PDB file of C-alpha atoms and ligand atoms in Angstrom:
ATOM      1  CA  MET A   1       0.040  -0.264   0.152  1.00 48.00           C
ATOM      2  CA  ASP A   2       1.543   3.222  -1.054  1.00 48.00           C
ATOM      3  CA  THR A   3      -0.973   6.229  -0.757  1.00 45.00           C
ATOM      4  CA  ASN A   4       1.404   8.763  -1.494  1.00 45.00           C
ATOM      5  CA  GLU A   5       1.861   8.868  -5.278  1.00 42.00           C
ATOM      6  CA  ALA A   6       0.332  12.117  -5.362  1.00 39.00           C
ATOM      7  CA  LYS A   7       3.822  13.382  -4.124  1.00 42.00           C
ATOM      8  CA  PHE A   8       5.389  12.923  -7.263  1.00 41.00           C
ATOM      9  CA  ARG A   9       4.848  15.926  -8.972  1.00 41.00           C
ATOM     10  CA  LYS A  10       7.871  16.340 -11.535  1.00 44.00           C
ATOM     11  CA  PRO A  11       9.100  13.830 -13.617  1.00 43.00           C
ATOM     12  CA  ILE A  12      12.956  12.936 -13.583  1.00 43.00           C
ATOM     13  CA  SER A  13      14.511  13.614 -16.694  1.00 42.00           C
ATOM     14  CA  ALA A  14      17.675  11.341 -16.869  1.00 38.00           C
ATOM     15  CA  VAL A  15      17.538   8.736 -19.187  1.00 43.00           C
ATOM     16  CA  ASP A  16      20.911   7.091 -20.058  1.00 51.00           C
ATOM     17  CA  GLY A  17      22.184   6.622 -16.384  1.00 63.00           C
ATOM     18  CA  ARG A  18      22.714   4.380 -13.835  1.00 90.00           C
ATOM     19  CA  GLU A  19      20.246   3.806 -11.012  1.00 93.00           C
ATOM     20  CA  SER A  20      20.535   2.721  -7.693  1.00 95.00           C
ATOM     21  CA  PHE A  21      18.095   1.585  -5.015  1.00 96.00           C
ATOM     22  CA  ALA A  22      18.391   3.846  -1.664  1.00 97.00           C
ATOM     23  CA  PRO A  23      16.434   1.843   0.806  1.00 97.00           C
ATOM     24  CA  ALA A  24      14.876   3.374   3.785  1.00 98.00           C
ATOM     25  CA  LYS A  25      15.965   1.696   7.250  1.00 98.00           C
ATOM     26  CA  LEU A  26      14.353   0.797  10.334  1.00 98.00           C
ATOM     27  CA  ASN A  27      16.066   0.679  13.752  1.00 98.00           C
ATOM     28  CA  LEU A  28      14.345  -2.583  15.136  1.00 98.00           C
ATOM     29  CA  PHE A  29      16.700  -1.883  18.334  1.00 98.00           C
ATOM     30  CA  LEU A  30      17.938   1.197  19.533  1.00 98.00           C
ATOM     31  CA  ALA A  31      19.639   1.661  22.766  1.00 98.00           C
ATOM     32  CA  VAL A  32      21.599   5.303  23.325  1.00 98.00           C
ATOM     33  CA  THR A  33      24.148   4.437  26.033  1.00 98.00           C
ATOM     34  CA  GLY A  34      25.941   7.562  26.503  1.00 98.00           C
ATOM     35  CA  ARG A  35      27.340  10.767  25.315  1.00 98.00           C
ATOM     36  CA  ARG A  36      30.778  11.006  23.941  1.00 97.00           C
ATOM     37  CA  ALA A  37      33.679  13.542  24.516  1.00 96.00           C
ATOM     38  CA  ASP A  38      32.930  14.909  20.748  1.00 96.00           C
ATOM     39  CA  GLY A  39      29.277  15.578  21.389  1.00 96.00           C
ATOM     40  CA  PHE A  40      28.117  12.437  19.524  1.00 97.00           C
ATOM     41  CA  HIS A  41      26.267   9.536  21.229  1.00 98.00           C
ATOM     42  CA  ASP A  42      27.488   5.841  21.336  1.00 98.00           C
ATOM     43  CA  LEU A  43      24.404   3.579  20.594  1.00 98.00           C
ATOM     44  CA  VAL A  44      24.033  -0.281  20.074  1.00 98.00           C
ATOM     45  CA  SER A  45      21.288  -0.379  17.392  1.00 98.00           C
ATOM     46  CA  VAL A  46      19.841  -3.095  14.799  1.00 98.00           C
ATOM     47  CA  ALA A  47      18.899  -1.536  11.604  1.00 98.00           C
ATOM     48  CA  VAL A  48      17.503  -2.971   8.765  1.00 98.00           C
ATOM     49  CA  PRO A  49      16.725  -2.044   5.013  1.00 97.00           C
ATOM     50  CA  LEU A  50      13.426  -2.016   3.667  1.00 97.00           C
ATOM     51  CA  GLU A  51      12.266  -2.843   0.231  1.00 97.00           C
ATOM     52  CA  PHE A  52      10.900   0.683   0.101  1.00 97.00           C
ATOM     53  CA  GLY A  53      12.923   3.638  -0.646  1.00 97.00           C
ATOM     54  CA  ASP A  54      14.268   6.474  -2.987  1.00 97.00           C
ATOM     55  CA  ALA A  55      15.607   5.716  -6.466  1.00 96.00           C
ATOM     56  CA  LEU A  56      18.609   7.413  -7.788  1.00 97.00           C
ATOM     57  CA  ARG A  57      19.964   7.938 -11.182  1.00 96.00           C
ATOM     58  CA  MET A  58      23.209   9.234 -12.535  1.00 96.00           C
ATOM     59  CA  ASN A  59      24.330  10.578 -15.761  1.00 94.00           C
ATOM     60  CA  ALA A  60      27.672  11.591 -16.790  1.00 92.00           C
ATOM     61  CA  ALA A  61      28.186  15.425 -16.804  1.00 95.00           C
ATOM     62  CA  GLU A  62      30.805  18.011 -16.469  1.00 95.00           C
ATOM     63  CA  ASP A  63      29.824  19.192 -13.216  1.00 95.00           C
ATOM     64  CA  PHE A  64      27.754  17.906 -10.260  1.00 98.00           C
ATOM     65  CA  THR A  65      24.018  18.756 -10.287  1.00 98.00           C
ATOM     66  CA  LEU A  66      20.813  17.108  -8.485  1.00 98.00           C
ATOM     67  CA  GLU A  67      17.181  17.378  -9.681  1.00 97.00           C
ATOM     68  CA  CYS A  68      14.406  15.947  -7.740  1.00 98.00           C
ATOM     69  CA  ASP A  69      10.823  15.005  -8.307  1.00 97.00           C
ATOM     70  CA  ASP A  70       9.874  16.312  -4.868  1.00 96.00           C
ATOM     71  CA  PRO A  71      10.183  20.342  -5.014  1.00 95.00           C
ATOM     72  CA  ALA A  72      10.491  20.419  -1.181  1.00 94.00           C
ATOM     73  CA  VAL A  73      13.668  18.422  -1.241  1.00 96.00           C
ATOM     74  CA  PRO A  74      16.536  20.843  -1.512  1.00 96.00           C
ATOM     75  CA  SER A  75      18.792  20.206  -4.637  1.00 95.00           C
ATOM     76  CA  ASP A  76      21.890  22.460  -3.973  1.00 96.00           C
ATOM     77  CA  GLU A  77      24.937  22.111  -2.408  1.00 96.00           C
ATOM     78  CA  THR A  78      23.095  21.273   0.971  1.00 96.00           C
ATOM     79  CA  ASN A  79      21.879  18.188  -0.200  1.00 98.00           C
ATOM     80  CA  LEU A  80      23.834  14.952   1.128  1.00 98.00           C
ATOM     81  CA  ILE A  81      23.941  13.649  -2.421  1.00 98.00           C
ATOM     82  CA  LEU A  82      26.081  16.510  -3.512  1.00 98.00           C
ATOM     83  CA  LYS A  83      28.130  16.511  -0.201  1.00 98.00           C
ATOM     84  CA  ALA A  84      28.699  12.645  -1.114  1.00 98.00           C
ATOM     85  CA  ALA A  85      30.011  13.519  -4.605  1.00 98.00           C
ATOM     86  CA  ARG A  86      32.289  16.199  -3.067  1.00 98.00           C
ATOM     87  CA  ALA A  87      33.378  13.633  -0.483  1.00 98.00           C
ATOM     88  CA  PHE A  88      34.220  11.189  -3.379  1.00 98.00           C
ATOM     89  CA  VAL A  89      36.345  13.593  -5.202  1.00 98.00           C
ATOM     90  CA  ALA A  90      37.983  14.894  -2.075  1.00 98.00           C
ATOM     91  CA  ALA A  91      38.960  11.169  -1.180  1.00 98.00           C
ATOM     92  CA  THR A  92      39.676   9.868  -4.726  1.00 98.00           C
ATOM     93  CA  GLY A  93      40.781  12.913  -6.783  1.00 98.00           C
ATOM     94  CA  TRP A  94      38.607  11.915  -9.592  1.00 97.00           C
ATOM     95  CA  LYS A  95      38.346  14.931 -11.918  1.00 96.00           C
ATOM     96  CA  GLY A  96      34.737  14.039 -13.171  1.00 96.00           C
ATOM     97  CA  GLY A  97      31.167  14.997 -12.803  1.00 97.00           C
ATOM     98  CA  ALA A  98      27.657  13.590 -12.490  1.00 97.00           C
ATOM     99  CA  SER A  99      24.146  14.751 -13.025  1.00 97.00           C
ATOM    100  CA  PHE A 100      21.785  12.974 -10.337  1.00 97.00           C
ATOM    101  CA  ALA A 101      18.020  12.551 -10.459  1.00 97.00           C
ATOM    102  CA  LEU A 102      16.413  11.524  -7.416  1.00 98.00           C
ATOM    103  CA  THR A 103      12.786   9.752  -7.175  1.00 97.00           C
ATOM    104  CA  LYS A 104      11.922  10.722  -3.389  1.00 98.00           C
ATOM    105  CA  ARG A 105       9.464   8.700  -1.644  1.00 98.00           C
ATOM    106  CA  VAL A 106      11.102   8.580   1.822  1.00 98.00           C
ATOM    107  CA  PRO A 107       9.956  11.424   3.999  1.00 97.00           C
ATOM    108  CA  ALA A 108      12.392  13.583   5.729  1.00 95.00           C
ATOM    109  CA  GLY A 109      12.578  13.997   9.577  1.00 94.00           C
ATOM    110  CA  ALA A 110      11.156  10.561  10.092  1.00 98.00           C
ATOM    111  CA  GLY A 111      13.960   8.463  11.385  1.00 97.00           C
ATOM    112  CA  LEU A 112      13.949   6.430   8.073  1.00 98.00           C
ATOM    113  CA  GLY A 113      17.586   7.407   6.962  1.00 98.00           C
ATOM    114  CA  GLY A 114      16.295   8.709   3.452  1.00 98.00           C
ATOM    115  CA  GLY A 115      18.967  11.262   3.017  1.00 98.00           C
ATOM    116  CA  SER A 116      21.744   9.108   4.257  1.00 98.00           C
ATOM    117  CA  SER A 117      20.582   6.318   1.949  1.00 98.00           C
ATOM    118  CA  ASP A 118      20.604   8.674  -1.039  1.00 98.00           C
ATOM    119  CA  ALA A 119      24.042   9.698  -0.290  1.00 98.00           C
ATOM    120  CA  VAL A 120      25.401   6.249   0.180  1.00 98.00           C
ATOM    121  CA  ALA A 121      23.405   5.822  -3.321  1.00 97.00           C
ATOM    122  CA  ALA A 122      25.519   8.415  -4.864  1.00 98.00           C
ATOM    123  CA  LEU A 123      29.028   7.074  -3.331  1.00 97.00           C
ATOM    124  CA  ARG A 124      28.110   3.392  -4.632  1.00 96.00           C
ATOM    125  CA  LEU A 125      27.166   4.773  -8.289  1.00 96.00           C
ATOM    126  CA  LEU A 126      30.310   7.039  -8.550  1.00 97.00           C
ATOM    127  CA  ASN A 127      32.525   4.116  -7.107  1.00 96.00           C
ATOM    128  CA  ALA A 128      31.000   1.865  -9.794  1.00 94.00           C
ATOM    129  CA  ARG A 129      31.322   4.643 -12.415  1.00 94.00           C
ATOM    130  CA  THR A 130      35.034   5.070 -11.666  1.00 94.00           C
ATOM    131  CA  GLY A 131      35.918   1.328 -11.542  1.00 93.00           C
ATOM    132  CA  GLY A 132      35.810   1.140  -7.778  1.00 95.00           C
ATOM    133  CA  LEU A 133      38.254   3.790  -6.864  1.00 97.00           C
ATOM    134  CA  LEU A 134      37.362   3.422  -3.362  1.00 97.00           C
ATOM    135  CA  GLY A 135      37.766  -0.175  -1.526  1.00 97.00           C
ATOM    136  CA  PRO A 136      34.655  -1.083   1.174  1.00 96.00           C
ATOM    137  CA  GLU A 137      36.814   0.067   3.778  1.00 96.00           C
ATOM    138  CA  ALA A 138      37.471   3.744   2.469  1.00 98.00           C
ATOM    139  CA  LEU A 139      33.980   3.822   1.035  1.00 97.00           C
ATOM    140  CA  SER A 140      32.583   3.207   4.617  1.00 97.00           C
ATOM    141  CA  GLU A 141      35.164   5.807   5.858  1.00 98.00           C
ATOM    142  CA  VAL A 142      33.869   8.466   3.248  1.00 98.00           C
ATOM    143  CA  ALA A 143      30.282   7.408   4.398  1.00 98.00           C
ATOM    144  CA  ALA A 144      30.708   8.224   7.894  1.00 98.00           C
ATOM    145  CA  THR A 145      31.891  11.462   7.094  1.00 98.00           C
ATOM    146  CA  LEU A 146      28.322  12.098   5.858  1.00 98.00           C
ATOM    147  CA  GLY A 147      26.495  10.854   8.788  1.00 97.00           C
ATOM    148  CA  SER A 148      26.279   8.541  11.226  1.00 97.00           C
ATOM    149  CA  ASP A 149      23.416   6.660   9.598  1.00 97.00           C
ATOM    150  CA  CYS A 150      25.405   6.196   6.399  1.00 98.00           C
ATOM    151  CA  PRO A 151      27.569   3.557   6.718  1.00 98.00           C
ATOM    152  CA  LEU A 152      24.808   0.873   7.412  1.00 98.00           C
ATOM    153  CA  PHE A 153      23.813   1.158   3.782  1.00 98.00           C
ATOM    154  CA  LEU A 154      26.572  -0.283   2.540  1.00 97.00           C
ATOM    155  CA  ALA A 155      26.014  -3.615   4.204  1.00 96.00           C
ATOM    156  CA  ASP A 156      22.823  -4.583   2.397  1.00 92.00           C
ATOM    157  CA  GLY A 157      21.213  -6.361   5.091  1.00 95.00           C
ATOM    158  CA  PRO A 158      20.143  -6.581   8.935  1.00 97.00           C
ATOM    159  CA  VAL A 159      23.643  -5.020  10.724  1.00 98.00           C
ATOM    160  CA  VAL A 160      24.333  -3.990  14.228  1.00 98.00           C
ATOM    161  CA  MET A 161      25.762  -0.155  14.683  1.00 98.00           C
ATOM    162  CA  ARG A 162      27.849   0.825  17.196  1.00 98.00           C
ATOM    163  CA  GLY A 163      30.130   3.802  18.120  1.00 98.00           C
ATOM    164  CA  ARG A 164      28.056   6.857  16.698  1.00 97.00           C
ATOM    165  CA  GLY A 165      26.723   4.409  14.250  1.00 97.00           C
ATOM    166  CA  GLU A 166      29.938   4.260  12.041  1.00 96.00           C
ATOM    167  CA  ARG A 167      30.924   0.672  13.427  1.00 97.00           C
ATOM    168  CA  VAL A 168      28.821  -1.596  11.333  1.00 98.00           C
ATOM    169  CA  GLU A 169      28.830  -5.531  11.813  1.00 97.00           C
ATOM    170  CA  ALA A 170      26.545  -7.662   9.459  1.00 97.00           C
ATOM    171  CA  LEU A 171      24.057  -9.900  11.571  1.00 97.00           C
ATOM    172  CA  PRO A 172      24.938 -13.506  11.328  1.00 95.00           C
ATOM    173  CA  ALA A 173      22.823 -15.103   8.143  1.00 95.00           C
ATOM    174  CA  THR A 174      20.696 -17.040  10.563  1.00 96.00           C
ATOM    175  CA  VAL A 175      20.003 -14.266  12.537  1.00 97.00           C
ATOM    176  CA  GLY A 176      19.232 -12.013   9.710  1.00 96.00           C
ATOM    177  CA  ALA A 177      16.631 -14.634   8.589  1.00 96.00           C
ATOM    178  CA  ARG A 178      14.662 -13.869  11.669  1.00 96.00           C
ATOM    179  CA  LEU A 179      14.220 -10.385  10.534  1.00 97.00           C
ATOM    180  CA  ARG A 180      14.549 -10.552   6.524  1.00 97.00           C
ATOM    181  CA  GLY A 181      10.962 -10.838   4.601  1.00 96.00           C
ATOM    182  CA  ARG A 182       8.979  -9.637   7.517  1.00 97.00           C
ATOM    183  CA  ARG A 183       6.031  -7.303   6.356  1.00 97.00           C
ATOM    184  CA  ALA A 184       5.954  -3.773   8.209  1.00 98.00           C
ATOM    185  CA  LEU A 185       3.751  -1.016   8.079  1.00 98.00           C
ATOM    186  CA  ILE A 186       5.573   2.211   8.298  1.00 98.00           C
ATOM    187  CA  PHE A 187       3.602   5.408   9.293  1.00 98.00           C
ATOM    188  CA  LYS A 188       4.678   9.219   9.829  1.00 98.00           C
ATOM    189  CA  PRO A 189       2.806  12.072  11.145  1.00 98.00           C
ATOM    190  CA  GLY A 190       2.528  15.237   9.028  1.00 97.00           C
ATOM    191  CA  PHE A 191       5.621  16.592  11.399  1.00 97.00           C
ATOM    192  CA  GLY A 192       9.072  15.356  11.530  1.00 96.00           C
ATOM    193  CA  VAL A 193      11.592  15.219  14.723  1.00 97.00           C
ATOM    194  CA  SER A 194      14.724  17.099  14.443  1.00 97.00           C
ATOM    195  CA  THR A 195      17.331  14.429  14.964  1.00 97.00           C
ATOM    196  CA  PRO A 196      20.057  17.044  16.962  1.00 97.00           C
ATOM    197  CA  TRP A 197      17.063  18.225  18.977  1.00 98.00           C
ATOM    198  CA  ALA A 198      16.116  14.735  20.013  1.00 98.00           C
ATOM    199  CA  PHE A 199      19.805  13.706  20.721  1.00 98.00           C
ATOM    200  CA  GLY A 200      20.016  17.142  22.701  1.00 98.00           C
ATOM    201  CA  ARG A 201      17.239  15.976  24.759  1.00 98.00           C
ATOM    202  CA  MET A 202      18.698  12.818  25.501  1.00 98.00           C
ATOM    203  CA  ALA A 203      21.759  14.723  27.083  1.00 98.00           C
ATOM    204  CA  ALA A 204      19.524  17.024  28.951  1.00 97.00           C
ATOM    205  CA  GLY A 205      17.874  13.824  30.436  1.00 96.00           C
ATOM    206  CA  ALA A 206      21.163  11.934  31.157  1.00 95.00           C
ATOM    207  CA  PRO A 207      22.083   9.822  32.855  1.00 95.00           C
ATOM    208  CA  ARG A 208      18.223   8.545  33.218  1.00 96.00           C
ATOM    209  CA  SER A 209      17.826   8.650  29.278  1.00 97.00           C
ATOM    210  CA  TYR A 210      20.554   6.557  28.580  1.00 98.00           C
ATOM    211  CA  LEU A 211      20.597   2.601  28.845  1.00 98.00           C
ATOM    212  CA  PRO A 212      23.933   1.324  30.020  1.00 98.00           C
ATOM    213  CA  GLY A 213      25.810  -0.087  27.191  1.00 98.00           C
ATOM    214  CA  ALA A 214      26.600  -3.329  28.868  1.00 98.00           C
ATOM    215  CA  GLU A 215      22.872  -3.684  29.370  1.00 98.00           C
ATOM    216  CA  ALA A 216      22.208  -2.890  25.851  1.00 98.00           C
ATOM    217  CA  GLU A 217      24.841  -5.509  24.376  1.00 98.00           C
ATOM    218  CA  ALA A 218      23.086  -8.089  27.033  1.00 98.00           C
ATOM    219  CA  ARG A 219      19.741  -7.288  25.823  1.00 98.00           C
ATOM    220  CA  LEU A 220      20.802  -7.902  22.261  1.00 98.00           C
ATOM    221  CA  ALA A 221      22.883 -11.034  22.850  1.00 98.00           C
ATOM    222  CA  ALA A 222      19.981 -12.482  24.329  1.00 98.00           C
ATOM    223  CA  TRP A 223      17.510 -12.018  21.431  1.00 98.00           C
ATOM    224  CA  ILE A 224      20.312 -13.208  19.207  1.00 98.00           C
ATOM    225  CA  ALA A 225      20.889 -16.343  21.186  1.00 98.00           C
ATOM    226  CA  ASP A 226      17.162 -17.321  21.347  1.00 97.00           C
ATOM    227  CA  GLU A 227      16.711 -18.735  17.948  1.00 96.00           C
ATOM    228  CA  ARG A 228      12.931 -19.030  18.679  1.00 95.00           C
ATOM    229  CA  SER A 229      12.930 -15.269  19.639  1.00 96.00           C
ATOM    230  CA  PRO A 230      10.695 -13.559  16.986  1.00 94.00           C
ATOM    231  CA  ALA A 231      11.634  -9.918  15.601  1.00 96.00           C
ATOM    232  CA  GLU A 232       8.913  -8.501  17.896  1.00 96.00           C
ATOM    233  CA  GLU A 233      10.937  -9.618  20.929  1.00 97.00           C
ATOM    234  CA  LEU A 234      13.908  -7.299  19.880  1.00 98.00           C
ATOM    235  CA  LEU A 235      11.895  -4.009  19.539  1.00 98.00           C
ATOM    236  CA  PHE A 236      13.108  -1.418  21.642  1.00 98.00           C
ATOM    237  CA  ASN A 237      13.935   2.370  21.310  1.00 98.00           C
ATOM    238  CA  ASN A 238      14.820   4.265  24.129  1.00 98.00           C
ATOM    239  CA  MET A 239      14.793   7.644  22.335  1.00 98.00           C
ATOM    240  CA  GLU A 240      10.861   7.119  22.436  1.00 98.00           C
ATOM    241  CA  ALA A 241      10.372   9.004  25.794  1.00 97.00           C
ATOM    242  CA  VAL A 242      11.818  12.628  24.385  1.00 97.00           C
ATOM    243  CA  ALA A 243       9.898  12.333  21.244  1.00 98.00           C
ATOM    244  CA  PHE A 244       6.547  11.007  23.256  1.00 98.00           C
ATOM    245  CA  GLY A 245       7.284  13.914  25.870  1.00 97.00           C
ATOM    246  CA  LYS A 246       6.836  16.356  23.180  1.00 97.00           C
ATOM    247  CA  PHE A 247       5.009  14.482  20.370  1.00 98.00           C
ATOM    248  CA  VAL A 248       1.905  13.124  22.402  1.00 98.00           C
ATOM    249  CA  ALA A 249      -0.184  12.393  19.169  1.00 98.00           C
ATOM    250  CA  LEU A 250       2.920   9.483  18.634  1.00 98.00           C
ATOM    251  CA  PRO A 251       2.387   7.531  22.039  1.00 98.00           C
ATOM    252  CA  ALA A 252      -1.421   8.116  21.710  1.00 98.00           C
ATOM    253  CA  LEU A 253      -1.622   6.230  18.378  1.00 98.00           C
ATOM    254  CA  LEU A 254       0.824   3.647  19.584  1.00 98.00           C
ATOM    255  CA  GLN A 255      -1.427   2.968  22.472  1.00 98.00           C
ATOM    256  CA  GLU A 256      -4.374   2.770  20.182  1.00 98.00           C
ATOM    257  CA  LEU A 257      -2.915   0.227  17.999  1.00 98.00           C
ATOM    258  CA  ARG A 258      -2.081  -1.992  21.013  1.00 97.00           C
ATOM    259  CA  ALA A 259      -5.642  -1.626  22.438  1.00 98.00           C
ATOM    260  CA  GLU A 260      -7.283  -2.275  19.074  1.00 97.00           C
ATOM    261  CA  PHE A 261      -5.173  -4.583  17.090  1.00 97.00           C
ATOM    262  CA  GLY A 262      -2.829  -5.861  19.881  1.00 95.00           C
ATOM    263  CA  LEU A 263      -0.035  -4.642  17.715  1.00 96.00           C
ATOM    264  CA  THR A 264       3.310  -3.475  19.148  1.00 91.00           C
ATOM    265  CA  ALA A 265       4.426  -0.355  17.349  1.00 97.00           C
ATOM    266  CA  ARG A 266       7.667   1.217  17.863  1.00 98.00           C
ATOM    267  CA  MET A 267       9.373   4.748  16.784  1.00 98.00           C
ATOM    268  CA  SER A 268      12.161   4.309  14.263  1.00 98.00           C
ATOM    269  CA  GLY A 269      15.544   6.277  15.053  1.00 98.00           C
ATOM    270  CA  SER A 270      14.640   9.841  16.333  1.00 98.00           C
ATOM    271  CA  GLY A 271      11.367   9.610  14.879  1.00 96.00           C
ATOM    272  CA  SER A 272       9.126  10.739  13.875  1.00 98.00           C
ATOM    273  CA  ALA A 273       7.909   7.540  11.810  1.00 98.00           C
ATOM    274  CA  CYS A 274       6.796   4.576  13.551  1.00 98.00           C
ATOM    275  CA  PHE A 275       6.481   1.005  12.580  1.00 98.00           C
ATOM    276  CA  ALA A 276       4.608  -2.148  13.297  1.00 98.00           C
ATOM    277  CA  LEU A 277       5.566  -5.351  12.370  1.00 97.00           C
ATOM    278  CA  LEU A 278       2.829  -7.492  10.550  1.00 97.00           C
ATOM    279  CA  GLY A 279       1.575 -11.057  10.315  1.00 94.00           C
ATOM    280  CA  ASP A 280       0.146 -12.708   7.314  1.00 91.00           C
ATOM    281  CA  ASP A 281      -3.353 -12.074   8.676  1.00 93.00           C
ATOM    282  CA  SER A 282      -2.956  -8.391  10.081  1.00 95.00           C
ATOM    283  CA  PRO A 283      -5.727  -6.239   9.140  1.00 97.00           C
ATOM    284  CA  VAL A 284      -3.566  -3.670   7.189  1.00 97.00           C
ATOM    285  CA  ALA A 285      -6.441  -1.567   5.875  1.00 97.00           C
ATOM    286  CA  ALA A 286      -7.939  -1.188   9.482  1.00 98.00           C
ATOM    287  CA  ILE A 287      -4.533  -0.264  11.042  1.00 98.00           C
ATOM    288  CA  ALA A 288      -3.906   2.226   8.351  1.00 98.00           C
ATOM    289  CA  LYS A 289      -7.471   3.847   8.856  1.00 98.00           C
ATOM    290  CA  THR A 290      -6.794   4.028  12.683  1.00 98.00           C
ATOM    291  CA  VAL A 291      -3.431   5.765  11.838  1.00 98.00           C
ATOM    292  CA  ARG A 292      -5.211   8.016   9.521  1.00 98.00           C
ATOM    293  CA  GLY A 293      -7.962   8.698  11.915  1.00 98.00           C
ATOM    294  CA  ALA A 294      -5.579   9.549  14.705  1.00 98.00           C
ATOM    295  CA  TRP A 295      -2.885  11.633  12.623  1.00 98.00           C
ATOM    296  CA  GLY A 296      -4.848  12.946   9.624  1.00 97.00           C
ATOM    297  CA  ALA A 297      -5.992  11.830   6.154  1.00 96.00           C
ATOM    298  CA  SER A 298      -2.454  12.633   4.727  1.00 93.00           C
ATOM    299  CA  SER A 299      -0.327  10.835   6.929  1.00 97.00           C
ATOM    300  CA  PHE A 300       2.381   8.801   5.343  1.00 98.00           C
ATOM    301  CA  VAL A 301       1.320   5.163   5.260  1.00 98.00           C
ATOM    302  CA  VAL A 302       3.352   2.610   3.546  1.00 98.00           C
ATOM    303  CA  GLU A 303       3.340  -1.256   3.559  1.00 98.00           C
ATOM    304  CA  THR A 304       6.834  -2.721   3.024  1.00 98.00           C
ATOM    305  CA  ARG A 305       9.280  -5.804   3.845  1.00 97.00           C
ATOM    306  CA  ILE A 306      12.529  -5.793   5.473  1.00 97.00           C
ATOM    307  CA  ALA A 307      14.996  -6.374   2.646  1.00 96.00           C
TER     308      ALA A 307
HETATM  309  O1  LIG B   1      25.836  12.235  12.356  1.00 84.74           O
HETATM  310  P1  LIG B   1      24.309  12.902  11.994  1.00 84.74           P
HETATM  311  O2  LIG B   1      24.942  13.992  10.968  1.00 84.74           O
HETATM  312  O3  LIG B   1      23.149  12.201  11.215  1.00 84.74           O
HETATM  313  O4  LIG B   1      23.999  13.343  13.091  1.00 84.74           O
HETATM  314  C1  LIG B   1      23.135  14.480  13.380  1.00 84.74           C
HETATM  315  C2  LIG B   1      22.983  15.066  14.891  1.00 84.74           C
HETATM  316  O5  LIG B   1      22.570  14.193  15.779  1.00 84.74           O
HETATM  317  C3  LIG B   1      24.684  15.418  15.266  1.00 84.74           C
HETATM  318  O6  LIG B   1      25.063  16.552  15.438  1.00 84.74           O
HETATM  319  C4  LIG B   1      24.448  14.930  16.752  1.00 84.74           C
HETATM  320  O7  LIG B   1      24.121  15.883  17.264  1.00 84.74           O
HETATM  321  C5  LIG B   1      23.367  14.083  16.741  1.00 84.74           C
HETATM  322  N1  LIG B   1      23.722  12.619  16.845  1.00 84.74           N
HETATM  323  C6  LIG B   1      24.689  12.193  18.343  1.00 84.74           C
HETATM  324  N2  LIG B   1      24.976  10.620  18.258  1.00 84.74           N
HETATM  325  C7  LIG B   1      24.978   9.934  17.249  1.00 84.74           C
HETATM  326  C8  LIG B   1      24.225  10.453  15.943  1.00 84.74           C
HETATM  327  C9  LIG B   1      23.798  11.807  15.926  1.00 84.74           C
HETATM  328  O8  LIG B   1      24.676  13.034  19.125  1.00 84.74           O
HETATM  329  N3  LIG B   1      25.294   8.771  17.205  1.00 84.74           N
END
């Protein structure tokens, strides 16, 4: 189900380029464990890419340019795609250029990693185009300079993120298999949550707002070790408290979904998007109706799967 087709107002013009899918992500497990000397936060998170995402096309060009079918997306140098291109040039000394065309589906300010994934798609396209000037490690390092949520998108599957997000480890295949293919409903209200604001509130609520690192690791290890434990048992996000305290529409809906459908829904990342894992017989239309009833008819609602 995708009710957001109306968003695509402007056809993109690229015709002969290479295209890269830029998946959205969910944080199924997100434990912010403390603040670091550099101002960032340490975290332990299980992040999964989705089958839902943006599409980025790249054509050869003299200089770097970007167009997007969504006029709300800035297409100037503030866009992470062009920052990624500049970072690629700085890391490789490559002399070329490229025109990028972005088909935008993932909303901003959602905790779905849309901008970060677009940037990684740009890096991948440029690296492929130049015959792989950057090896996997160098690519990951460049990705980390663009944003804490960028390196995870180089993994193509469920990962554990540590540090500020730049230390990425693929989950073992048998563990990833418990997550891959799961249906998920993603929903976001009309407003977003600013990531720096949310981390700022975490710092203001210290130390209560944090889960000690050892506890986060123990919790994650227990879920990994229990082969029968479904994805639902993993769901955790200690950034919810700060977002829910300010944006009361979020917990109000999640409580309604629990009462009406027995669904455990969580927020992804720093929000404002939330998600619920669906069973084969989940009444998706009725759940979407409840979401729109609570958050308004124009709320973003999309059904997808963990990739
Ligand atoms: O890395 P990114 O640019 O996405 O981070 C945006 C902001 O979120 C940072 O400036 C920082 O305030 C906060 N942040 C953090 N700890 C992280 C990731 C982000 O404090 N692990």
